[in-house]
Short mmCIF file of N, CA, C and O in Angstrom, two decimals:
data_model
loop_
_atom_site.label_atom_id
_atom_site.label_comp_id
_atom_site.label_asym_id
_atom_site.label_seq_id
_atom_site.Cartn_x
_atom_site.Cartn_y
_atom_site.Cartn_z
N UNK A 1272 19.76 -39.18 3.65
CA UNK A 1272 19.88 -37.77 3.94
C UNK A 1272 19.28 -36.97 2.79
O UNK A 1272 19.48 -37.25 1.63
N UNK A 1273 18.52 -35.94 3.12
CA UNK A 1273 17.81 -35.14 2.14
C UNK A 1273 18.64 -33.93 1.71
O UNK A 1273 19.35 -33.33 2.51
N UNK A 1274 18.52 -33.58 0.42
CA UNK A 1274 19.22 -32.41 -0.09
C UNK A 1274 18.35 -31.17 -0.05
O UNK A 1274 18.78 -30.10 -0.47
N UNK A 1275 17.11 -31.30 0.42
CA UNK A 1275 16.23 -30.15 0.46
C UNK A 1275 16.60 -29.22 1.60
O UNK A 1275 17.16 -29.63 2.60
N UNK A 1276 16.26 -27.95 1.40
CA UNK A 1276 16.59 -26.94 2.38
C UNK A 1276 15.30 -26.29 2.88
O UNK A 1276 14.39 -26.05 2.10
N UNK A 1277 15.23 -26.01 4.17
CA UNK A 1277 14.07 -25.32 4.74
C UNK A 1277 14.49 -23.93 5.16
O UNK A 1277 15.49 -23.75 5.85
N UNK A 1278 13.70 -22.94 4.72
CA UNK A 1278 13.94 -21.54 5.02
C UNK A 1278 12.72 -21.00 5.74
O UNK A 1278 11.59 -21.32 5.38
N UNK A 1279 12.93 -20.16 6.74
CA UNK A 1279 11.83 -19.53 7.45
C UNK A 1279 11.79 -18.06 7.05
O UNK A 1279 12.79 -17.35 7.16
N UNK A 1280 10.64 -17.63 6.54
CA UNK A 1280 10.46 -16.25 6.10
C UNK A 1280 10.08 -15.37 7.28
O UNK A 1280 9.17 -15.70 8.04
N UNK A 1281 10.77 -14.26 7.43
CA UNK A 1281 10.47 -13.29 8.47
C UNK A 1281 9.46 -12.29 7.91
O UNK A 1281 9.77 -11.55 6.98
N UNK A 1282 8.24 -12.30 8.45
CA UNK A 1282 7.19 -11.41 7.96
C UNK A 1282 7.44 -10.03 8.57
O UNK A 1282 7.10 -9.76 9.71
N UNK A 1283 8.05 -9.18 7.78
CA UNK A 1283 8.32 -7.80 8.16
C UNK A 1283 8.56 -7.04 6.86
O UNK A 1283 8.39 -7.59 5.78
N UNK A 1284 8.96 -5.79 6.97
CA UNK A 1284 9.24 -5.01 5.78
C UNK A 1284 10.29 -5.73 4.94
O UNK A 1284 11.30 -6.18 5.46
N UNK A 1285 10.03 -5.87 3.66
CA UNK A 1285 10.96 -6.55 2.77
C UNK A 1285 10.68 -8.03 2.60
O UNK A 1285 11.40 -8.72 1.88
N UNK A 1286 9.64 -8.55 3.25
CA UNK A 1286 9.35 -9.98 3.18
C UNK A 1286 9.00 -10.43 1.77
O UNK A 1286 9.38 -11.53 1.35
N UNK A 1287 8.30 -9.59 1.02
CA UNK A 1287 7.94 -9.97 -0.34
C UNK A 1287 9.18 -10.12 -1.21
O UNK A 1287 9.30 -11.08 -1.98
N UNK A 1288 10.12 -9.22 -1.06
CA UNK A 1288 11.39 -9.33 -1.78
C UNK A 1288 12.14 -10.59 -1.37
O UNK A 1288 12.71 -11.29 -2.21
N UNK A 1289 12.15 -10.89 -0.07
CA UNK A 1289 12.80 -12.11 0.43
C UNK A 1289 12.13 -13.35 -0.16
O UNK A 1289 12.80 -14.32 -0.51
N UNK A 1290 10.81 -13.31 -0.28
CA UNK A 1290 10.09 -14.44 -0.88
C UNK A 1290 10.49 -14.63 -2.34
O UNK A 1290 10.77 -15.74 -2.78
N UNK A 1291 10.53 -13.53 -3.10
CA UNK A 1291 10.93 -13.63 -4.51
C UNK A 1291 12.36 -14.16 -4.64
O UNK A 1291 12.65 -14.96 -5.53
N UNK A 1292 13.25 -13.71 -3.76
CA UNK A 1292 14.63 -14.21 -3.78
C UNK A 1292 14.66 -15.71 -3.54
O UNK A 1292 15.37 -16.45 -4.22
N UNK A 1293 13.88 -16.17 -2.56
CA UNK A 1293 13.81 -17.61 -2.28
C UNK A 1293 13.28 -18.35 -3.49
O UNK A 1293 13.83 -19.37 -3.89
N UNK A 1294 12.21 -17.84 -4.09
CA UNK A 1294 11.58 -18.51 -5.23
C UNK A 1294 12.55 -18.64 -6.40
O UNK A 1294 12.60 -19.68 -7.06
N UNK A 1295 13.36 -17.61 -6.64
CA UNK A 1295 14.32 -17.65 -7.75
C UNK A 1295 15.44 -18.66 -7.52
O UNK A 1295 15.88 -19.31 -8.46
N UNK A 1296 15.89 -18.79 -6.28
CA UNK A 1296 17.06 -19.63 -6.05
C UNK A 1296 16.74 -21.02 -5.48
O UNK A 1296 17.62 -21.88 -5.42
N UNK A 1297 15.50 -21.25 -5.09
CA UNK A 1297 15.14 -22.54 -4.47
C UNK A 1297 15.19 -23.67 -5.48
O UNK A 1297 14.76 -23.54 -6.62
N UNK A 1298 15.72 -24.78 -5.03
CA UNK A 1298 15.74 -25.99 -5.85
C UNK A 1298 14.45 -26.76 -5.61
O UNK A 1298 13.75 -26.55 -4.60
N UNK A 1299 14.12 -27.64 -6.53
CA UNK A 1299 12.91 -28.47 -6.37
C UNK A 1299 12.97 -29.20 -5.03
O UNK A 1299 13.98 -29.79 -4.68
N UNK A 1300 11.88 -29.10 -4.27
CA UNK A 1300 11.81 -29.76 -2.98
C UNK A 1300 12.17 -28.86 -1.81
O UNK A 1300 11.89 -29.21 -0.66
N UNK A 1301 12.79 -27.71 -2.07
CA UNK A 1301 13.11 -26.79 -0.98
C UNK A 1301 11.81 -26.25 -0.38
O UNK A 1301 10.83 -26.04 -1.08
N UNK A 1302 11.83 -26.01 0.92
CA UNK A 1302 10.64 -25.61 1.66
C UNK A 1302 10.83 -24.22 2.24
O UNK A 1302 11.88 -23.91 2.80
N UNK A 1303 9.78 -23.41 2.12
CA UNK A 1303 9.74 -22.11 2.75
C UNK A 1303 8.62 -22.12 3.77
O UNK A 1303 7.46 -22.38 3.44
N UNK A 1304 8.94 -21.88 5.04
CA UNK A 1304 7.93 -21.73 6.07
C UNK A 1304 7.58 -20.25 6.08
O UNK A 1304 8.39 -19.42 6.47
N UNK A 1305 6.38 -19.93 5.60
CA UNK A 1305 6.03 -18.52 5.46
C UNK A 1305 5.16 -18.00 6.59
O UNK A 1305 4.98 -16.79 6.73
N UNK A 1306 4.64 -18.87 7.44
CA UNK A 1306 3.87 -18.41 8.60
C UNK A 1306 3.72 -19.54 9.59
O UNK A 1306 3.57 -20.70 9.21
N UNK A 1307 3.74 -19.20 10.87
CA UNK A 1307 3.43 -20.14 11.94
C UNK A 1307 2.36 -19.50 12.79
O UNK A 1307 2.54 -18.38 13.27
N UNK A 1308 1.25 -20.17 12.91
CA UNK A 1308 0.10 -19.65 13.65
C UNK A 1308 -1.16 -20.24 13.07
O UNK A 1308 -1.19 -21.41 12.70
N UNK A 1309 -2.20 -19.42 12.97
CA UNK A 1309 -3.45 -19.84 12.34
C UNK A 1309 -3.73 -18.80 11.26
O UNK A 1309 -4.29 -17.74 11.53
N UNK A 1310 -3.32 -19.10 10.04
CA UNK A 1310 -3.29 -18.13 8.95
C UNK A 1310 -4.63 -17.45 8.72
O UNK A 1310 -4.70 -16.23 8.59
N UNK A 1311 -5.70 -18.20 8.67
CA UNK A 1311 -7.01 -17.62 8.39
C UNK A 1311 -7.40 -16.58 9.45
O UNK A 1311 -7.87 -15.50 9.12
N UNK A 1312 -7.17 -16.90 10.70
CA UNK A 1312 -7.51 -15.97 11.78
C UNK A 1312 -6.52 -14.82 11.83
O UNK A 1312 -6.91 -13.65 11.95
N UNK A 1313 -5.24 -15.12 11.71
CA UNK A 1313 -4.21 -14.09 11.81
C UNK A 1313 -4.33 -13.03 10.71
O UNK A 1313 -4.01 -11.86 10.93
N UNK A 1314 -4.78 -13.44 9.53
CA UNK A 1314 -4.93 -12.48 8.43
C UNK A 1314 -6.09 -11.53 8.65
O UNK A 1314 -6.14 -10.47 8.05
N UNK A 1315 -7.03 -11.87 9.51
CA UNK A 1315 -8.22 -11.05 9.72
C UNK A 1315 -8.07 -10.05 10.87
O UNK A 1315 -8.98 -9.26 11.11
N UNK A 1316 -6.95 -10.08 11.56
CA UNK A 1316 -6.75 -9.16 12.67
C UNK A 1316 -6.72 -7.73 12.13
O UNK A 1316 -6.03 -7.45 11.14
N UNK A 1317 -7.49 -6.85 12.77
CA UNK A 1317 -7.51 -5.45 12.36
C UNK A 1317 -7.06 -4.58 13.53
O UNK A 1317 -7.59 -4.68 14.62
N UNK A 1318 -6.08 -3.74 13.25
CA UNK A 1318 -5.58 -2.81 14.26
C UNK A 1318 -5.85 -1.40 13.74
O UNK A 1318 -5.40 -1.05 12.65
N UNK A 1319 -6.59 -0.59 14.50
CA UNK A 1319 -6.93 0.75 14.03
C UNK A 1319 -5.70 1.62 13.79
O UNK A 1319 -4.68 1.47 14.47
N UNK A 1320 -5.81 2.49 12.81
CA UNK A 1320 -4.73 3.43 12.50
C UNK A 1320 -4.39 4.31 13.70
O UNK A 1320 -3.26 4.76 13.84
N UNK A 1321 -5.35 4.53 14.57
CA UNK A 1321 -5.14 5.40 15.73
C UNK A 1321 -4.32 4.72 16.83
O UNK A 1321 -3.83 5.40 17.73
N UNK A 1322 -4.13 3.42 16.74
CA UNK A 1322 -3.34 2.69 17.74
C UNK A 1322 -1.87 2.72 17.32
O UNK A 1322 -1.34 1.78 16.74
N UNK A 1323 -1.21 3.83 17.63
CA UNK A 1323 0.16 4.03 17.19
C UNK A 1323 1.15 3.10 17.89
O UNK A 1323 2.24 2.86 17.38
N UNK A 1324 0.78 2.58 19.04
CA UNK A 1324 1.67 1.68 19.76
C UNK A 1324 1.78 0.32 19.07
O UNK A 1324 2.72 -0.43 19.32
N UNK A 1325 0.84 0.02 18.17
CA UNK A 1325 0.86 -1.27 17.48
C UNK A 1325 1.06 -1.09 15.96
O UNK A 1325 0.66 -1.93 15.17
N UNK A 1326 1.71 -0.01 15.58
CA UNK A 1326 1.95 0.28 14.17
C UNK A 1326 2.74 -0.84 13.49
O UNK A 1326 2.39 -1.27 12.39
N UNK A 1327 3.78 -1.32 14.13
CA UNK A 1327 4.61 -2.37 13.54
C UNK A 1327 3.79 -3.64 13.35
O UNK A 1327 3.87 -4.29 12.30
N UNK A 1328 2.98 -3.98 14.33
CA UNK A 1328 2.13 -5.17 14.22
C UNK A 1328 1.13 -5.02 13.07
O UNK A 1328 0.91 -5.95 12.30
N UNK A 1329 0.55 -3.82 12.93
CA UNK A 1329 -0.39 -3.56 11.83
C UNK A 1329 0.31 -3.71 10.48
O UNK A 1329 -0.22 -4.31 9.55
N UNK A 1330 1.52 -3.20 10.38
CA UNK A 1330 2.29 -3.31 9.13
C UNK A 1330 2.64 -4.76 8.83
O UNK A 1330 2.60 -5.18 7.67
N UNK A 1331 2.96 -5.53 9.85
CA UNK A 1331 3.29 -6.94 9.65
C UNK A 1331 2.07 -7.74 9.19
O UNK A 1331 2.21 -8.65 8.36
N UNK A 1332 0.89 -7.41 9.70
CA UNK A 1332 -0.32 -8.10 9.24
C UNK A 1332 -0.58 -7.75 7.78
O UNK A 1332 -0.93 -8.63 6.98
N UNK A 1333 -0.39 -6.50 7.42
CA UNK A 1333 -0.56 -6.10 6.02
C UNK A 1333 0.44 -6.85 5.14
O UNK A 1333 0.10 -7.33 4.05
N UNK A 1334 1.67 -7.00 5.61
CA UNK A 1334 2.71 -7.72 4.86
C UNK A 1334 2.34 -9.20 4.76
O UNK A 1334 2.53 -9.81 3.70
N UNK A 1335 1.81 -9.78 5.83
CA UNK A 1335 1.37 -11.17 5.80
C UNK A 1335 0.30 -11.37 4.74
O UNK A 1335 0.35 -12.35 3.99
N UNK A 1336 -0.64 -10.46 4.65
CA UNK A 1336 -1.69 -10.57 3.65
C UNK A 1336 -1.13 -10.52 2.23
O UNK A 1336 -1.55 -11.28 1.36
N UNK A 1337 -0.17 -9.66 1.99
CA UNK A 1337 0.46 -9.57 0.67
C UNK A 1337 1.19 -10.87 0.35
O UNK A 1337 1.05 -11.43 -0.74
N UNK A 1338 1.96 -11.36 1.29
CA UNK A 1338 2.72 -12.60 1.09
C UNK A 1338 1.78 -13.79 0.85
O UNK A 1338 1.97 -14.57 -0.08
N UNK A 1339 0.77 -13.93 1.69
CA UNK A 1339 -0.15 -15.06 1.57
C UNK A 1339 -0.88 -15.02 0.23
O UNK A 1339 -1.05 -16.07 -0.42
N UNK A 1340 -1.30 -13.84 -0.22
CA UNK A 1340 -1.96 -13.71 -1.52
C UNK A 1340 -1.01 -14.10 -2.66
O UNK A 1340 -1.39 -14.81 -3.58
N UNK A 1341 0.25 -13.65 -2.57
CA UNK A 1341 1.22 -13.95 -3.63
C UNK A 1341 1.54 -15.44 -3.66
O UNK A 1341 1.66 -16.05 -4.73
N UNK A 1342 1.71 -16.04 -2.50
CA UNK A 1342 2.02 -17.46 -2.42
C UNK A 1342 0.87 -18.29 -2.99
O UNK A 1342 1.09 -19.25 -3.72
N UNK A 1343 -0.36 -17.91 -2.68
CA UNK A 1343 -1.52 -18.62 -3.22
C UNK A 1343 -1.56 -18.50 -4.75
O UNK A 1343 -1.81 -19.48 -5.45
N UNK A 1344 -1.25 -17.33 -5.27
CA UNK A 1344 -1.23 -17.14 -6.73
C UNK A 1344 -0.14 -18.02 -7.36
O UNK A 1344 -0.37 -18.67 -8.38
N UNK A 1345 1.04 -18.05 -6.75
CA UNK A 1345 2.13 -18.87 -7.29
C UNK A 1345 1.80 -20.35 -7.21
O UNK A 1345 2.18 -21.12 -8.09
N UNK A 1346 1.08 -20.75 -6.18
CA UNK A 1346 0.65 -22.16 -6.07
C UNK A 1346 -0.34 -22.49 -7.18
O UNK A 1346 -0.26 -23.56 -7.80
N UNK A 1347 -1.25 -21.59 -7.45
CA UNK A 1347 -2.23 -21.81 -8.52
C UNK A 1347 -1.56 -21.86 -9.90
O UNK A 1347 -2.06 -22.52 -10.80
N UNK A 1348 -0.44 -21.16 -10.03
CA UNK A 1348 0.31 -21.18 -11.29
C UNK A 1348 1.24 -22.38 -11.38
O UNK A 1348 1.91 -22.58 -12.39
N UNK A 1349 1.31 -23.18 -10.32
CA UNK A 1349 2.08 -24.41 -10.35
C UNK A 1349 3.55 -24.28 -9.98
O UNK A 1349 4.32 -25.22 -10.15
N UNK A 1350 3.95 -23.14 -9.43
CA UNK A 1350 5.36 -22.97 -9.08
C UNK A 1350 5.72 -23.57 -7.72
O UNK A 1350 6.87 -23.94 -7.50
N UNK A 1351 4.72 -23.65 -6.84
CA UNK A 1351 4.95 -24.19 -5.50
C UNK A 1351 3.77 -25.06 -5.10
O UNK A 1351 2.69 -24.96 -5.67
N UNK A 1352 4.01 -25.90 -4.12
CA UNK A 1352 2.95 -26.71 -3.50
C UNK A 1352 2.77 -26.21 -2.07
O UNK A 1352 3.76 -25.92 -1.39
N UNK A 1353 1.54 -26.13 -1.61
CA UNK A 1353 1.27 -25.64 -0.26
C UNK A 1353 0.92 -26.79 0.67
O UNK A 1353 0.23 -27.73 0.27
N UNK A 1354 1.38 -26.68 1.89
CA UNK A 1354 1.04 -27.68 2.91
C UNK A 1354 1.06 -27.03 4.28
O UNK A 1354 1.54 -25.90 4.44
N UNK A 1355 0.53 -27.75 5.24
CA UNK A 1355 0.52 -27.31 6.63
C UNK A 1355 1.05 -28.42 7.50
O UNK A 1355 0.81 -29.59 7.23
N UNK A 1356 1.73 -28.04 8.53
CA UNK A 1356 2.22 -29.00 9.52
C UNK A 1356 1.70 -28.53 10.88
O UNK A 1356 1.93 -27.39 11.28
N UNK A 1357 0.99 -29.39 11.55
CA UNK A 1357 0.43 -29.01 12.85
C UNK A 1357 1.54 -28.93 13.88
O UNK A 1357 2.27 -29.90 14.11
N UNK A 1358 1.65 -27.79 14.53
CA UNK A 1358 2.65 -27.59 15.59
C UNK A 1358 2.03 -28.00 16.92
O UNK A 1358 2.63 -28.74 17.69
N UNK A 1359 0.84 -27.50 17.20
CA UNK A 1359 0.03 -27.90 18.34
C UNK A 1359 -1.39 -27.43 18.06
O UNK A 1359 -1.66 -26.86 17.01
N UNK A 1360 -2.31 -27.67 18.96
CA UNK A 1360 -3.72 -27.36 18.73
C UNK A 1360 -3.88 -25.89 18.31
O UNK A 1360 -3.48 -24.98 19.03
N UNK A 1361 -4.46 -25.67 17.14
CA UNK A 1361 -4.73 -24.32 16.65
C UNK A 1361 -3.53 -23.58 16.10
O UNK A 1361 -3.62 -22.41 15.77
N UNK A 1362 -2.41 -24.23 16.00
CA UNK A 1362 -1.19 -23.58 15.50
C UNK A 1362 -0.54 -24.48 14.45
O UNK A 1362 -0.29 -25.65 14.70
N UNK A 1363 -0.30 -23.89 13.29
CA UNK A 1363 0.24 -24.65 12.17
C UNK A 1363 1.45 -23.94 11.58
O UNK A 1363 1.59 -22.72 11.70
N UNK A 1364 2.27 -24.71 10.93
CA UNK A 1364 3.40 -24.19 10.17
C UNK A 1364 2.96 -24.26 8.70
O UNK A 1364 2.68 -25.34 8.19
N UNK A 1365 2.87 -23.12 8.05
CA UNK A 1365 2.43 -23.06 6.66
C UNK A 1365 3.66 -23.09 5.77
O UNK A 1365 4.55 -22.25 5.90
N UNK A 1366 3.68 -24.06 4.86
CA UNK A 1366 4.87 -24.32 4.05
C UNK A 1366 4.57 -24.21 2.56
O UNK A 1366 3.51 -24.62 2.10
N UNK A 1367 5.53 -23.67 1.85
CA UNK A 1367 5.50 -23.66 0.39
C UNK A 1367 6.70 -24.49 -0.07
O UNK A 1367 7.83 -24.24 0.36
N UNK A 1368 6.46 -25.48 -0.90
CA UNK A 1368 7.52 -26.34 -1.41
C UNK A 1368 7.73 -26.03 -2.88
O UNK A 1368 6.79 -26.04 -3.67
N UNK A 1369 8.97 -25.76 -3.24
CA UNK A 1369 9.30 -25.42 -4.63
C UNK A 1369 9.12 -26.63 -5.51
O UNK A 1369 9.64 -27.71 -5.22
N UNK A 1370 8.37 -26.45 -6.58
CA UNK A 1370 8.16 -27.54 -7.53
C UNK A 1370 9.29 -27.59 -8.53
O UNK A 1370 10.01 -26.61 -8.73
N UNK A 1371 9.42 -28.72 -9.16
CA UNK A 1371 10.40 -28.89 -10.23
C UNK A 1371 10.01 -27.96 -11.38
O UNK A 1371 8.85 -27.82 -11.72
N UNK A 1372 10.97 -27.33 -11.99
CA UNK A 1372 10.73 -26.45 -13.12
C UNK A 1372 10.53 -27.28 -14.38
O UNK A 1372 11.26 -28.22 -14.64
N UNK A 1373 9.51 -26.92 -15.15
CA UNK A 1373 9.20 -27.62 -16.39
C UNK A 1373 9.70 -26.77 -17.56
O UNK A 1373 9.42 -25.58 -17.61
N UNK A 1374 10.40 -27.38 -18.47
CA UNK A 1374 10.90 -26.68 -19.65
C UNK A 1374 10.50 -27.46 -20.89
O UNK A 1374 9.98 -28.55 -20.81
N UNK A 1375 10.74 -26.92 -22.03
CA UNK A 1375 10.40 -27.61 -23.26
C UNK A 1375 9.02 -27.18 -23.71
O UNK A 1375 8.76 -26.01 -23.93
N UNK A 1376 8.09 -28.13 -23.82
CA UNK A 1376 6.74 -27.85 -24.29
C UNK A 1376 5.84 -27.28 -23.19
O UNK A 1376 4.73 -26.84 -23.48
N UNK A 1377 6.29 -27.28 -21.96
CA UNK A 1377 5.46 -26.78 -20.86
C UNK A 1377 5.38 -25.26 -20.91
O UNK A 1377 6.35 -24.58 -21.23
N UNK A 1378 4.23 -24.74 -20.60
CA UNK A 1378 4.03 -23.31 -20.54
C UNK A 1378 4.40 -22.82 -19.15
O UNK A 1378 3.96 -23.37 -18.15
N UNK A 1379 5.20 -21.78 -19.09
CA UNK A 1379 5.60 -21.19 -17.82
C UNK A 1379 4.93 -19.84 -17.72
O UNK A 1379 5.18 -18.95 -18.53
N UNK A 1380 4.04 -19.67 -16.73
CA UNK A 1380 3.34 -18.41 -16.53
C UNK A 1380 4.23 -17.45 -15.76
O UNK A 1380 4.83 -17.82 -14.76
N UNK A 1381 4.33 -16.23 -16.27
CA UNK A 1381 5.13 -15.21 -15.59
C UNK A 1381 4.51 -13.86 -15.90
O UNK A 1381 4.57 -13.39 -17.03
N UNK A 1382 3.92 -13.22 -14.88
CA UNK A 1382 3.28 -11.92 -15.06
C UNK A 1382 4.28 -10.82 -15.41
O UNK A 1382 3.88 -9.76 -15.87
N UNK A 1383 5.56 -11.06 -15.18
CA UNK A 1383 6.56 -10.02 -15.38
C UNK A 1383 7.09 -9.96 -16.81
O UNK A 1383 7.79 -9.03 -17.18
N UNK A 1384 6.76 -10.96 -17.64
CA UNK A 1384 7.25 -10.97 -19.01
C UNK A 1384 6.40 -10.06 -19.88
O UNK A 1384 5.19 -10.01 -19.78
N UNK A 1385 7.09 -9.32 -20.75
CA UNK A 1385 6.43 -8.40 -21.65
C UNK A 1385 6.86 -8.74 -23.06
O UNK A 1385 8.05 -8.93 -23.32
N UNK A 1386 5.91 -8.83 -24.01
CA UNK A 1386 6.31 -9.15 -25.40
C UNK A 1386 7.27 -8.09 -25.94
O UNK A 1386 7.10 -6.90 -25.68
N UNK A 1387 8.24 -8.53 -26.72
CA UNK A 1387 9.22 -7.59 -27.29
C UNK A 1387 8.71 -6.99 -28.59
O UNK A 1387 7.89 -7.49 -29.25
#
């Protein structure tokens, strides 16, 4: 039996905050499903500002782009590992797996730290 936990991120207002909360409390091996679909195509959808009936969808796409960019940056910094799981043809589950935290001589990158 595995001790890892899987969380599904709801891409809507506040998703970035929810992602940061997950990142802070996730144990090594915990998985965050941050998108289900086809990320490359879904990120490129453009909805005109004049289409007021799809305002929520336009905001969610903008939120998806922010989340995907942040997750990619965190992966490059070594905090998470990225993977995909095929759900069916053309549809994938995009996962971020929390890496083990390194302490001691390891350098931990954090854009939020400011020298005192």
